[in-house]
Amino acid sequence: MKRVFLLVLDSFGVGYSFDADKFNDVGANTFGHIAEHCYFGRANYNRLGNLNIPNLISLGLGNIYYKIKGHFPLGIMSPKKIIGSYGYASEISTAKDTSSGHWEMTGIPVLFQWDYFPCQKNSFPQKILDQIILQFRLPGILGNCHASGIEVLKNFGKQHIQTKQPIFYTSADSVLQVACHEKYFGLNNLYKLCYGIRSILDQYNLNITRVIARPFLGDNQSDFIRTGNRKDFSKPPHAITVLQKLIEEKNGYVIALGKISDIFANIGITKSIHAVGLRDLIDKTIHQIKISLDYTMVFVNFVDFDSIWGHRRDVSGYAHGLELFDRQLPKILHALHDEDILIITADHGCDPTFPGTDHTREYVPILLYNKLLRSSDIGYRKTFSDIAQTIAQYFLLSSMKYGVSIL
């Protein structure tokens, strides 16, 4: 039975990459800085002490860091035994966003330029706003700026409830985000609005990666909270991914958990499973390992590392999440069949100690586990697409254009 389980620890970089200077990210180090803060007692909210992730370390995570930095992270020791294969990869895509990272690991790096909304204030073109307001009969919009998700709720949430004006905001990524209250604006109305905005951006030939619906609840600044009903309206992939090849060439299955289906505009996905929160995603991943059929790829994005802890600069939360994942990792490994391949990686960095709230250009780990394979050092990989080429070789698919198989 051939099955692949690709788990993305969203934003878990392992040190700034060789081209980080182009992104103003020299010095970023998601893994190392989290471990450092834990070591010095600066990440003790809801947890305590050194970063405790022995199972990830046994797969070779600490050794990856040693290869890059020449030493283990503070508070983390060399494992007595390594049970997996380990390496790290740099990105050849032109950006450091979610879509670019995921598309590249499925074999289609983004070698073109996305469009952006660079202005910090009055971020969106007025002609586009006018069309959106007219088409959807909106009383106006709020925000129209660069901001974090929590910041816009504090600044505009109360006014949104009073006026029913959607909150529009963006970031350094190629995104247009819309925050609306699930009760006072309506979740379905928010989805319809974002779907329409996606069409309008495409009409203007704006190459914006995603329009993101950001629903929230609460009645005032003190209790506004984003819900788990986020939905991304993405550009479709620009080429054939390894996901599509598995379905078309082998009549295989691609099971998407978390926001994976949204990232690929539901292309190359046979089933999408909704999950909210890290523990729910882990539990549903284990369930899929137990029930998945031959020629199945289960693709999971653990978004909380990025959206809740990375962007919000919550080091304690990030460390706590890593430790929770690590405690459940033995259940994942135990559920695997002999021929299964497990790959744990990331799509970019988001160092919670680094200035700003944006993603960081970092190397990502590649941890590969199979019960029948010897542990090995798979070295430095020049592109995330090595993951796609590995999956293609394993399933005996036609080769991808980019990448070299780890196998």
PDB file of C-alpha atoms in Angstrom, residues 38 41-52 278 308-309 314-324 327:
ATOM      1  CA  CYS A  38      12.464  29.167  26.199  1.00  0.00           C
ATOM      2  CA  GLY A  41      12.753  31.835  30.595  1.00  0.00           C
ATOM      3  CA  ARG A  42      11.104  34.345  28.264  1.00  0.00           C
ATOM      4  CA  ALA A  43       8.435  31.931  26.985  1.00  0.00           C
ATOM      5  CA  ASN A  44       6.849  30.604  30.151  1.00  0.00           C
ATOM      6  CA  TYR A  45       3.216  31.591  29.620  1.00  0.00           C
ATOM      7  CA  ASN A  46       1.109  28.393  29.656  1.00  0.00           C
ATOM      8  CA  ARG A  47       4.310  26.339  29.548  1.00  0.00           C
ATOM      9  CA  LEU A  48       7.693  26.224  31.331  1.00  0.00           C
ATOM     10  CA  GLY A  49      11.395  25.764  30.669  1.00  0.00           C
ATOM     11  CA  ASN A  50      13.381  24.586  27.668  1.00  0.00           C
ATOM     12  CA  LEU A  51      11.614  23.808  24.401  1.00  0.00           C
ATOM     13  CA  ASN A  52      10.613  20.165  24.895  1.00  0.00           C
ATOM     14  CA  LEU A 278      -4.118  22.425  16.283  1.00  0.00           C
ATOM     15  CA  ILE A 308      -2.119  32.665  15.834  1.00  0.00           C
ATOM     16  CA  TRP A 309       1.463  32.516  17.116  1.00  0.00           C
ATOM     17  CA  ASP A 314       3.486  34.929  20.605  1.00  0.00           C
ATOM     18  CA  VAL A 315       6.639  32.987  21.437  1.00  0.00           C
ATOM     19  CA  SER A 316       5.087  31.093  24.345  1.00  0.00           C
ATOM     20  CA  GLY A 317       2.119  30.104  22.223  1.00  0.00           C
ATOM     21  CA  TYR A 318       4.360  28.922  19.381  1.00  0.00           C
ATOM     22  CA  ALA A 319       6.487  26.868  21.779  1.00  0.00           C
ATOM     23  CA  HIS A 320       3.385  25.401  23.422  1.00  0.00           C
ATOM     24  CA  GLY A 321       2.013  24.453  19.987  1.00  0.00           C
ATOM     25  CA  LEU A 322       5.271  22.732  18.994  1.00  0.00           C
ATOM     26  CA  GLU A 323       5.258  20.789  22.251  1.00  0.00           C
ATOM     27  CA  LEU A 324       1.623  19.745  21.757  1.00  0.00           C
ATOM     28  CA  ARG A 327       3.509  14.899  22.225  1.00  0.00           C
TER      29      ARG A 327
END
